Amino acid sequence: MSDSHETPSSNFIRQMIAEDLASNRHAGRVQTRFPPEPNGYLHIGHAKSICLNFGIAAENGGQCNLRFDDTNPAKESQEFVDAIKDNIQWLGFNWSGEVRYSSSYFDSLYDFAVQLIGKGLAYVCDLSADEAREYRGTLTDPGRNSPNRDRSIEENLELFSRMRAGDFPDGEKSLRAKIDMASPNINMRDPVLYRIRHIHHHQTGDAWCIYPTYDYTHCISDAIECITHSLCTLEFEDHRPLYDWILNNLDIDSIKRVSDMAETELPYVLPKQTEFAKLKLNYTVVGKRKLKQLVDEGLVSGWDDPRLSTLAGMRRRGYTAAALRNFCESVGVARSESQVDLGMLEHALREDLDANAPRAMCVLRPLKVTLTNLPEAMELSLQNHPKKEEMGRRAVPLTQEIVIDRDDFREEAEPGFKRLVSGGEVRLRGAYVIRCDEVLHDESGEVVELRCSADLETLGKNPEGRKVKGVIHWVSATDGVQIEVRLYDRLFTVENPEAKDVEDFTSLLNPESLQVIRGCMVEPAAVQVDSAPSFQFEREGYFTRDTVDSDERTLVFNQTIGLRASH
């Protein structure tokens, strides 16, 4: 493989694969995999990996597996498995064949561990986790050999068999690779391959009480599935020597016997790991531990809270799969870590919604307006999208009583105010020019109603002899539908809440990240059963119906994003 992948480039992986195909390294095959751990929901960082792995395979006529690296059942669940599958499909990708699980390979993984023991390359260790950590050394000091490092092969085989049989409690023993306790790479200092954990597994039940580690499992699972290109994020770069050590110390023929290529005559080539920079957005957290903490402590409403960077949350908020795919492509693939401005994602989202979201009118803070001279209720026909006639038209009822937004009225206008004022005129979107003739107040002096007259000669045309500059949105007070609207801001008040010097990232939560407005009014077309998933509420932003909290009594709409950047 060429060294071109060392130069930061958005296409170094594409170049690498093109070179491998040209040299026939994998007999013309491209097989990738997306290997999530089912210990949480997918987030925006996973979207980049999904788009890369599935996209690279599709570009080259290859296949991409979905494999759950389910080696830590204490933190995993079927809920996470189901959510991950759902969000991959929502993002627009389909995996090759059946869903795969590392746990499906537990028998083979055990046999390969026995093989390493038989070669004198693995041993059973009695050190506790804390003791093993102490023996491991530091970045500047070498580690020390375990007292059990020189056990005989026969004793190690017997003890490992007893570990599997359940003869020892959790933590009493582990299986470790025998590599080099003085290695400058700490990952090579006799890493643990198996731990004892008497715990139920969501796929294998109670069949096992020892579980392989991620580092041991991942490379062998890649080999069993005949993955050609194992694409990982940069934090696994220091793990690559261990990835190669494990595979190169196993008998290749024995791997092929249990692999997907067992029945073929194609040359068997071990997979090679290549790393790329993970996606980091400002004003967000993507670390699973931090996301889980937000959920567990009730600081958000759940994994699908629309303020989170999880795909479930973004989907619920109204982000589109196309916008996320376009964003991931625009970010590119590089070798160096960097933080991406959230504005790039918001730009991709606005572009997609502007082109595809139908328009509707919604009044967030209603103020009653009576059109005193409107002879009768009528039905207007408005275009669903100003630039796309093919998106059709909708019926909008205009009645004697309507509502406008309180922010669109002033009794006394300040300079530059171009909406409705007492005694002034404004055009109702798609309807008549109206004049405010009377302002009604309650006992406290608050404006409660406007009485206006409509210029009935201005439907679809300008008034004669005068120019009306302002246009405001409105909804029928009698035919409109009352809804709850949720407005969102960034979840954190600082750009990098995951910075190393941040002691408590939860102290940086934005108290204004969610604003709930009840009693909003929306035109009927936006709440019909067959209505679009997302709308541009004119002059307010893009909104989508909430899929969790909406019910027959209360319809909830989430603001996906404003019409323009506000930061």
Coordinates of C-alpha atoms in Angstrom, one line a residue:
M1 CA 0.0 0.0 0.0
S2 CA 1.2 3.5 -0.8
D3 CA 2.3 5.9 1.9
S4 CA -0.1 8.5 0.4
H5 CA -2.5 7.8 3.3
E6 CA -0.1 9.6 5.6
T7 CA -0.8 12.9 4.0
P8 CA -3.9 14.6 5.4
S9 CA -6.4 14.4 2.6
S10 CA -10.1 14.0 2.2
N11 CA -9.7 11.1 -0.2
F12 CA -6.7 9.2 1.1
I13 CA -8.9 6.1 1.8
R14 CA -10.3 6.2 -1.7
Q15 CA -6.8 6.4 -3.1
M16 CA -5.7 3.5 -0.9
I17 CA -8.6 1.3 -2.1
A18 CA -8.0 2.3 -5.7
E19 CA -4.4 1.2 -5.4
D20 CA -5.4 -2.1 -3.8
L21 CA -7.9 -2.8 -6.6
A22 CA -5.3 -1.9 -9.2
S23 CA -2.8 -4.3 -7.6
N24 CA -5.5 -7.0 -7.1
R25 CA -4.5 -7.2 -3.5
H26 CA -7.9 -8.7 -2.5
A27 CA -8.8 -10.3 -5.8
G28 CA -10.8 -7.2 -6.7
R29 CA -12.9 -7.3 -3.6
V30 CA -13.9 -4.4 -1.3
Q31 CA -15.6 -5.6 1.9
T32 CA -16.0 -3.1 4.8
R33 CA -17.9 -3.2 8.0
F34 CA -19.6 -0.9 10.5
P35 CA -18.9 -2.4 13.9
P36 CA -20.8 -0.5 16.7
E37 CA -20.8 -1.6 20.3
P38 CA -24.5 -1.8 21.4
N39 CA -23.9 0.2 24.6
G40 CA -25.7 3.4 23.5
Y41 CA -27.3 5.2 20.7
L42 CA -25.5 6.2 17.5
H43 CA -24.4 9.9 17.3
I44 CA -23.3 12.3 14.6
G45 CA -19.7 10.9 14.8
H46 CA -21.0 7.5 13.9
A47 CA -22.8 9.0 10.9
K48 CA -19.4 9.9 9.4
S49 CA -18.2 6.3 9.9
I50 CA -21.4 4.9 8.5
C51 CA -21.3 7.1 5.4
L52 CA -17.6 6.2 4.9
N53 CA -17.9 2.4 5.3
F54 CA -21.1 1.9 3.4
G55 CA -20.2 4.6 0.8
I56 CA -16.7 3.2 0.0
A57 CA -18.2 -0.3 -0.4
A58 CA -21.0 1.0 -2.7
E59 CA -18.6 3.1 -4.8
N60 CA -16.5 0.1 -5.6
G61 CA -19.2 -2.5 -6.1
G62 CA -18.4 -4.1 -2.7
Q63 CA -20.3 -4.9 0.4
C64 CA -20.5 -3.6 3.9
N65 CA -21.4 -5.7 7.0
L66 CA -23.2 -4.5 10.1
R67 CA -21.5 -6.3 13.0
F68 CA -22.3 -5.6 16.7
D69 CA -19.1 -5.9 18.7
D70 CA -21.0 -7.2 21.7
T71 CA -18.3 -8.3 24.1
N72 CA -19.3 -6.3 27.2
P73 CA -22.9 -7.5 28.1
A74 CA -22.8 -5.4 31.3
K75 CA -23.3 -2.3 29.3
E76 CA -25.2 -3.6 26.3
S77 CA -28.9 -4.2 25.6
Q78 CA -31.3 -5.2 22.8
E79 CA -32.7 -1.7 22.9
F80 CA -29.4 -0.4 21.7
V81 CA -29.2 -3.1 19.0
D82 CA -32.6 -2.2 17.7
A83 CA -32.0 1.5 17.7
I84 CA -28.7 1.2 15.9
K85 CA -30.3 -0.9 13.1
D86 CA -33.1 1.5 12.8
N87 CA -30.9 4.6 12.5
I88 CA -28.6 3.1 9.9
Q89 CA -31.5 2.3 7.7
W90 CA -33.0 5.8 8.3
L91 CA -29.7 7.3 7.2
G92 CA -30.2 5.5 3.9
F93 CA -27.9 2.4 4.1
N94 CA -28.5 -1.4 4.0
W95 CA -25.9 -3.9 5.2
S96 CA -24.8 -7.0 3.4
G97 CA -26.6 -10.2 4.4
E98 CA -27.8 -10.8 7.9
V99 CA -26.9 -8.6 10.9
R100 CA -23.7 -10.0 12.5
Y101 CA -22.6 -10.3 16.1
S102 CA -19.1 -10.8 17.5
S103 CA -20.9 -13.1 19.9
S104 CA -21.7 -15.4 17.0
Y105 CA -17.9 -16.1 16.9
F106 CA -17.4 -16.9 20.6
D107 CA -16.7 -20.6 19.9
S108 CA -14.1 -19.7 17.3
L109 CA -12.6 -16.9 19.4
Y110 CA -12.2 -19.4 22.2
D111 CA -10.5 -21.9 19.9
F112 CA -8.1 -19.3 18.6
A113 CA -7.2 -18.3 22.2
V114 CA -6.4 -22.0 22.9
Q115 CA -4.2 -21.9 19.8
L116 CA -2.3 -18.9 21.1
I117 CA -1.8 -20.7 24.5
G118 CA -0.5 -23.7 22.6
K119 CA 2.1 -21.6 20.9
G120 CA 3.2 -20.1 24.2
L121 CA 1.8 -16.7 23.2
A122 CA -0.9 -16.4 25.9
Y123 CA -1.2 -17.2 29.6
V124 CA -3.6 -17.2 32.5
C125 CA -2.8 -14.4 34.9
D126 CA -3.9 -14.2 38.6
L127 CA -3.4 -10.4 39.0
S128 CA -6.4 -8.4 39.9
A129 CA -7.3 -5.5 37.6
D130 CA -5.7 -3.0 40.0
E131 CA -2.5 -5.1 40.3
A132 CA -2.3 -5.6 36.5
R133 CA -2.6 -1.8 36.1
E134 CA 0.3 -1.3 38.5
Y135 CA 2.4 -3.9 36.8
R136 CA 1.7 -2.3 33.4
G137 CA 4.0 0.7 34.0
T138 CA 3.6 4.1 32.5
L139 CA 4.4 6.0 29.3
T140 CA 7.9 6.6 30.6
D141 CA 8.5 3.5 32.7
P142 CA 8.4 -0.1 31.4
G143 CA 6.0 -2.6 32.9
R144 CA 6.9 -5.7 35.0
N145 CA 6.2 -9.3 34.1
S146 CA 3.2 -10.9 35.8
P147 CA 4.3 -13.6 38.3
N148 CA 2.3 -16.0 36.2
R149 CA 3.9 -15.2 32.9
D150 CA 6.0 -18.4 32.7
R151 CA 3.3 -20.9 33.5
S152 CA 3.5 -24.0 31.4
I153 CA 1.3 -24.4 28.4
E154 CA -0.4 -27.4 30.0
E155 CA -1.3 -25.4 33.1
N156 CA -2.5 -22.5 31.1
L157 CA -4.7 -24.7 29.0
E158 CA -6.2 -26.3 32.1
L159 CA -6.8 -23.0 33.8
F160 CA -8.4 -21.4 30.7
S161 CA -10.7 -24.4 30.4
R162 CA -11.7 -24.0 34.0
M163 CA -12.3 -20.3 33.4
R164 CA -14.8 -21.2 30.7
A165 CA -16.4 -23.8 33.0
G166 CA -17.1 -21.2 35.6
D167 CA -14.8 -22.4 38.3
F168 CA -13.6 -18.9 39.2
P169 CA -15.4 -15.8 40.3
D170 CA -15.3 -12.5 38.4
G171 CA -11.9 -10.9 38.3
E172 CA -9.9 -13.8 39.8
K173 CA -8.1 -14.6 36.6
S174 CA -7.7 -13.3 33.0
L175 CA -6.1 -14.5 29.8
R176 CA -3.3 -12.3 28.6
A177 CA -1.3 -12.2 25.4
K178 CA 2.5 -12.7 26.0
I179 CA 4.1 -10.0 24.0
D180 CA 6.5 -7.4 25.6
M181 CA 6.1 -5.7 29.0
A182 CA 8.8 -3.2 28.0
S183 CA 7.1 -2.1 24.7
P184 CA 6.9 1.6 24.2
N185 CA 3.3 1.0 23.1
I186 CA 1.4 0.2 26.3
N187 CA -1.2 -1.7 24.3
M188 CA 1.4 -4.3 23.6
R189 CA 2.3 -4.9 27.3
D190 CA 0.6 -8.3 27.6
P191 CA -2.9 -7.1 26.9
V192 CA -5.9 -8.9 28.4
L193 CA -7.7 -11.2 25.9
Y194 CA -10.4 -12.7 28.1
R195 CA -12.0 -11.6 31.4
I196 CA -14.3 -13.6 33.7
R197 CA -17.8 -12.1 33.9
H198 CA -20.7 -14.2 35.2
I199 CA -23.4 -12.1 33.4
H200 CA -26.3 -12.7 31.0
H201 CA -25.6 -11.8 27.4
H202 CA -28.4 -10.4 25.2
Q203 CA -27.5 -12.7 22.4
T204 CA -25.9 -15.8 23.9
G205 CA -27.8 -15.9 27.2
D206 CA -25.9 -17.7 29.9
A207 CA -23.7 -19.9 27.6
W208 CA -20.6 -18.0 28.5
C209 CA -19.0 -16.7 31.7
I210 CA -15.8 -15.5 30.1
Y211 CA -15.9 -12.7 27.5
P212 CA -13.2 -11.7 25.0
T213 CA -11.9 -8.1 24.9
Y214 CA -12.7 -5.7 22.1
D215 CA -9.1 -5.6 20.8
Y216 CA -8.9 -9.4 20.6
T217 CA -12.4 -9.8 19.1
H218 CA -12.4 -7.1 16.6
C219 CA -9.4 -8.2 14.4
I220 CA -10.5 -11.8 14.4
S221 CA -14.1 -10.9 13.5
D222 CA -12.8 -8.8 10.6
A223 CA -10.7 -11.8 9.4
I224 CA -13.6 -14.3 9.8
E225 CA -15.8 -11.9 7.7
C226 CA -13.1 -11.5 5.1
I227 CA -13.1 -7.7 5.6
T228 CA -10.6 -6.2 3.1
H229 CA -10.4 -2.7 4.7
S230 CA -10.9 -2.2 8.4
L231 CA -11.6 1.5 8.7
C232 CA -11.3 2.9 12.3
T233 CA -11.1 6.2 14.0
L234 CA -7.7 7.6 15.1
E235 CA -7.9 6.5 18.7
F236 CA -7.3 2.9 17.4
E237 CA -4.0 3.8 15.7
D238 CA -2.0 2.7 18.7
H239 CA -4.0 -0.5 18.8
R240 CA -3.0 -1.4 15.2
P241 CA 0.2 -3.3 16.2
L242 CA -1.9 -5.5 18.4
Y243 CA -4.5 -6.0 15.7
D244 CA -1.7 -7.2 13.4
W245 CA 0.1 -9.3 16.1
I246 CA -3.0 -11.3 16.9
L247 CA -3.8 -12.1 13.3
N248 CA -0.2 -12.8 12.3
N249 CA 0.2 -15.2 15.2
L250 CA -2.8 -17.3 14.3
D251 CA -2.8 -20.0 11.7
I252 CA -4.2 -18.4 8.6
D253 CA -5.6 -21.8 7.4
S254 CA -7.5 -22.2 10.6
I255 CA -9.0 -18.7 10.2
K256 CA -10.0 -19.4 6.6
R257 CA -11.8 -22.6 7.8
V258 CA -14.3 -20.6 9.8
S259 CA -14.4 -17.6 7.5
D260 CA -16.8 -16.4 4.8
M261 CA -14.3 -17.6 2.2
A262 CA -14.1 -21.1 3.5
E263 CA -15.7 -22.6 0.4
T264 CA -14.0 -20.4 -2.2
E265 CA -10.7 -20.7 -4.1
L266 CA -10.0 -17.0 -3.8
P267 CA -6.7 -16.1 -2.2
Y268 CA -7.1 -15.3 1.5
V269 CA -5.6 -12.0 2.6
L270 CA -5.8 -10.7 6.2
P271 CA -7.5 -7.4 6.6
K272 CA -5.5 -4.2 7.2
Q273 CA -6.6 -1.5 9.6
T274 CA -6.6 2.1 8.5
E275 CA -7.4 5.1 10.7
F276 CA -9.2 8.3 10.0
A277 CA -10.1 11.3 12.1
K278 CA -13.4 11.1 14.0
L279 CA -16.0 13.8 13.6
K280 CA -16.1 16.3 16.4
L281 CA -18.6 19.2 16.5
N282 CA -18.4 22.3 18.6
Y283 CA -21.1 23.0 21.2
T284 CA -21.8 19.2 21.4
V285 CA -20.6 16.1 23.2
V286 CA -20.3 12.8 21.4
G287 CA -18.6 10.7 24.0
K288 CA -20.9 7.8 24.9
R289 CA -20.1 8.1 28.6
K290 CA -21.1 11.8 28.6
L291 CA -24.2 11.1 26.6
K292 CA -25.2 8.3 28.9
Q293 CA -24.6 10.6 31.9
L294 CA -26.9 13.2 30.5
V295 CA -29.6 10.5 30.0
D296 CA -29.1 8.8 33.3
E297 CA -29.1 12.0 35.4
G298 CA -32.3 13.2 33.7
L299 CA -30.5 16.3 32.2
V300 CA -32.2 15.5 28.9
S301 CA -35.4 13.6 28.2
G302 CA -33.7 10.5 26.8
W303 CA -31.3 9.2 24.1
D304 CA -33.7 10.8 21.5
D305 CA -33.8 14.2 23.1
P306 CA -33.8 16.6 20.1
R307 CA -31.0 18.6 21.7
L308 CA -28.5 15.7 21.6
S309 CA -26.1 14.8 18.9
T310 CA -27.5 11.3 18.7
L311 CA -29.0 10.3 15.4
A312 CA -32.3 9.5 17.2
G313 CA -32.4 12.9 18.7
M314 CA -31.5 14.7 15.4
R315 CA -34.1 12.6 13.6
R316 CA -36.7 13.5 16.1
R317 CA -35.8 17.1 15.8
G318 CA -36.3 17.0 12.0
Y319 CA -32.8 16.6 10.7
T320 CA -33.0 14.8 7.3
A321 CA -30.9 11.8 6.3
A322 CA -29.9 13.6 3.1
A323 CA -28.6 16.6 5.1
L324 CA -26.4 14.4 7.3
R325 CA -25.0 12.5 4.3
N326 CA -24.2 15.7 2.5
F327 CA -22.6 17.2 5.7
C328 CA -20.4 14.1 6.1
E329 CA -19.3 14.3 2.5
S330 CA -18.5 18.0 2.9
V331 CA -16.4 17.4 6.0
G332 CA -14.3 14.8 4.2
V333 CA -12.0 12.2 5.5
A334 CA -8.6 13.2 7.0
R335 CA -5.8 11.9 9.2
S336 CA -5.7 14.9 11.6
E337 CA -8.2 15.6 14.4
S338 CA -10.1 18.8 14.2
Q339 CA -13.3 20.3 15.5
V340 CA -16.0 21.1 12.9
D341 CA -18.1 24.2 13.2
L342 CA -21.7 23.3 13.9
G343 CA -22.7 25.9 11.4
M344 CA -21.5 23.6 8.6
L345 CA -24.1 21.0 9.7
E346 CA -26.8 23.7 10.0
H347 CA -26.0 25.0 6.5
A348 CA -26.4 21.5 5.0
L349 CA -29.7 21.1 6.9
R350 CA -31.1 24.5 5.7
E351 CA -30.1 23.7 2.1
D352 CA -32.0 20.5 2.1
L353 CA -35.1 21.8 3.9
D354 CA -35.2 24.9 1.9
A355 CA -35.4 22.8 -1.3
N356 CA -37.8 20.1 0.0
A357 CA -39.9 21.3 2.9
P358 CA -43.4 22.6 2.0
R359 CA -44.5 25.9 3.5
A360 CA -47.2 26.5 6.0
M361 CA -48.2 29.3 8.4
C362 CA -48.0 29.0 12.2
V363 CA -48.5 31.8 14.7
L364 CA -46.4 31.2 17.8
R365 CA -47.8 34.0 20.0
P366 CA -51.4 34.6 18.8
L367 CA -53.1 37.9 18.9
K368 CA -56.7 37.9 17.8
V369 CA -57.7 40.0 14.8
T370 CA -61.3 40.5 13.6
L371 CA -61.8 41.4 10.0
T372 CA -64.8 43.6 10.3
N373 CA -65.8 43.8 6.7
L374 CA -65.0 40.3 5.4
P375 CA -68.4 39.2 4.0
E376 CA -67.9 35.5 4.6
A377 CA -65.4 32.8 5.2
M378 CA -63.4 31.8 2.1
E379 CA -60.8 29.3 1.0
L380 CA -57.6 30.5 -0.5
S381 CA -55.3 28.4 -2.6
L382 CA -51.6 28.9 -1.7
Q383 CA -48.5 27.3 -3.3
N384 CA -46.8 24.7 -1.1
H385 CA -43.3 25.8 -2.3
P386 CA -42.5 29.2 -3.9
K387 CA -40.0 27.6 -6.3
K388 CA -41.6 24.2 -7.0
E389 CA -45.0 24.2 -8.6
E390 CA -44.8 20.4 -8.7
M391 CA -45.3 20.3 -4.9
G392 CA -48.9 21.5 -5.5
R393 CA -51.1 23.8 -3.6
R394 CA -53.1 23.8 -0.4
A395 CA -56.4 25.1 0.8
V396 CA -56.0 27.8 3.5
P397 CA -59.2 29.0 5.2
L398 CA -59.6 32.8 5.7
T399 CA -62.3 33.6 8.3
Q400 CA -63.5 36.8 10.0
E401 CA -61.5 35.9 13.1
I402 CA -57.8 35.3 12.5
V403 CA -54.6 35.4 14.6
I404 CA -51.3 37.1 13.9
D405 CA -48.1 37.0 15.9
R406 CA -47.9 39.6 18.8
D407 CA -44.5 40.6 17.6
D408 CA -46.0 41.7 14.3
F409 CA -48.1 44.5 15.9
R410 CA -47.1 47.8 17.6
E411 CA -49.5 50.5 18.8
E412 CA -46.7 53.0 18.1
A413 CA -44.1 51.8 15.6
E414 CA -40.4 52.4 16.2
P415 CA -38.3 53.4 13.1
G416 CA -37.8 50.6 10.6
F417 CA -40.9 48.6 11.9
K418 CA -42.6 47.4 8.7
R419 CA -45.5 45.3 10.1
L420 CA -48.9 46.3 11.5
V421 CA -49.4 49.4 13.5
S422 CA -52.4 51.2 14.9
G423 CA -53.9 53.0 11.9
G424 CA -51.5 51.4 9.5
E425 CA -51.7 48.7 6.8
V426 CA -50.0 45.4 6.1
R427 CA -50.6 42.5 3.8
L428 CA -51.7 39.1 5.0
R429 CA -49.6 36.5 3.3
G430 CA -51.5 35.2 0.3
A431 CA -54.5 37.3 1.1
Y432 CA -55.7 40.9 1.5
V433 CA -54.2 44.1 2.7
I434 CA -55.7 45.0 6.0
R435 CA -55.8 48.2 8.1
C436 CA -55.8 48.4 11.9
D437 CA -58.8 50.5 12.8
E438 CA -59.2 49.8 16.5
V439 CA -57.1 48.3 19.4
L440 CA -58.8 46.6 22.3
H441 CA -57.2 46.2 25.7
D442 CA -57.9 44.2 28.8
E443 CA -58.1 45.7 32.4
S444 CA -54.3 45.5 32.7
G445 CA -53.8 47.4 29.5
E446 CA -52.6 44.5 27.4
V447 CA -53.7 44.4 23.8
V448 CA -56.2 41.5 23.4
E449 CA -57.8 42.2 20.0
L450 CA -57.4 44.2 16.8
R451 CA -60.3 45.3 14.7
C452 CA -59.2 45.6 11.1
S453 CA -60.8 46.2 7.7
A454 CA -59.7 44.4 4.6
D455 CA -59.2 46.1 1.3
L456 CA -61.2 43.6 -0.7
E457 CA -59.7 44.8 -4.0
T458 CA -56.2 43.6 -3.1
L459 CA -56.5 39.8 -3.3
G460 CA -53.6 38.9 -5.6
K461 CA -52.8 42.5 -6.5
N462 CA -51.4 45.7 -5.1
P463 CA -53.7 48.5 -3.7
E464 CA -54.1 51.5 -6.0
G465 CA -52.4 54.7 -5.1
R466 CA -50.4 53.5 -2.1
K467 CA -47.5 51.1 -1.4
V468 CA -47.7 48.5 1.4
K469 CA -44.3 47.3 2.4
G470 CA -45.0 44.7 5.2
V471 CA -46.2 41.1 4.8
I472 CA -47.2 39.0 7.8
H473 CA -48.3 35.5 8.4
W474 CA -51.6 34.5 10.0
V475 CA -53.9 31.6 10.7
S476 CA -57.7 31.3 10.9
A477 CA -58.7 31.5 14.6
T478 CA -61.7 29.2 14.1
D479 CA -60.2 26.7 11.6
G480 CA -56.6 26.7 12.7
V481 CA -55.3 24.0 15.0
Q482 CA -53.8 24.6 18.4
I483 CA -50.3 23.1 18.9
E484 CA -47.4 23.1 21.2
V485 CA -44.1 24.3 19.8
R486 CA -40.6 23.6 21.1
L487 CA -37.8 25.9 20.2
Y488 CA -34.2 24.7 20.6
D489 CA -30.9 26.3 21.1
R490 CA -27.4 24.8 21.5
L491 CA -27.2 22.4 24.4
F492 CA -23.9 23.9 25.7
T493 CA -22.8 27.4 26.3
V494 CA -19.1 26.8 25.3
E495 CA -17.6 25.6 22.0
N496 CA -15.8 22.6 23.5
P497 CA -17.6 21.1 26.5
E498 CA -15.4 18.0 26.2
A499 CA -12.1 20.0 26.6
K500 CA -9.5 18.4 28.9
D501 CA -9.6 21.3 31.4
V502 CA -13.4 21.0 31.9
E503 CA -14.0 19.4 35.3
D504 CA -17.8 19.1 35.0
F505 CA -19.2 19.4 31.6
T506 CA -22.8 19.4 32.9
S507 CA -22.1 22.8 34.5
L508 CA -21.9 24.1 30.9
L509 CA -25.4 23.1 29.9
N510 CA -27.4 26.0 28.3
P511 CA -30.4 26.7 30.5
E512 CA -32.1 28.3 27.4
S513 CA -31.6 25.2 25.2
L514 CA -35.4 24.4 25.3
Q515 CA -38.3 26.8 25.2
V516 CA -41.8 25.4 25.2
I517 CA -44.6 27.6 23.7
R518 CA -48.2 26.4 24.2
G519 CA -51.3 27.7 22.5
C520 CA -49.7 28.2 19.1
M521 CA -52.0 28.1 16.0
V522 CA -51.1 26.4 12.7
E523 CA -53.1 26.1 9.5
P524 CA -54.9 22.8 9.0
A525 CA -52.8 21.6 6.1
A526 CA -49.8 21.1 8.5
V527 CA -51.6 18.6 10.7
Q528 CA -53.3 16.4 8.2
V529 CA -52.6 12.7 8.4
D530 CA -50.7 12.7 5.1
S531 CA -48.9 15.9 5.7
A532 CA -45.2 16.2 5.0
P533 CA -42.6 15.2 7.8
S534 CA -41.2 18.7 7.9
F535 CA -42.5 22.2 7.1
Q536 CA -41.1 25.7 6.8
F537 CA -43.4 27.7 9.1
E538 CA -43.1 30.9 7.2
R539 CA -40.9 33.6 8.9
E540 CA -40.3 31.2 11.9
G541 CA -38.1 28.4 10.7
Y542 CA -38.3 24.7 9.9
F543 CA -40.5 22.4 12.1
T544 CA -41.4 18.8 12.3
R545 CA -44.1 17.0 14.3
D546 CA -42.7 15.3 17.4
T547 CA -43.0 11.6 17.1
V548 CA -42.9 10.9 20.9
D549 CA -45.0 13.4 22.7
S550 CA -47.7 14.2 20.1
D551 CA -51.1 12.7 20.8
E552 CA -54.8 13.2 20.0
R553 CA -55.1 16.0 22.6
T554 CA -51.8 17.9 22.0
L555 CA -49.8 18.1 18.8
V556 CA -46.2 19.0 19.4
F557 CA -43.9 20.5 16.7
N558 CA -40.1 20.7 17.2
Q559 CA -38.2 23.5 15.7
T560 CA -35.5 21.8 13.5
I561 CA -33.7 25.0 12.8
G562 CA -34.3 28.7 12.2
L563 CA -34.4 30.3 8.8
R564 CA -30.9 31.8 9.2
A565 CA -28.0 31.4 11.6
S566 CA -28.5 33.2 14.9
H567 CA -25.0 32.6 16.3

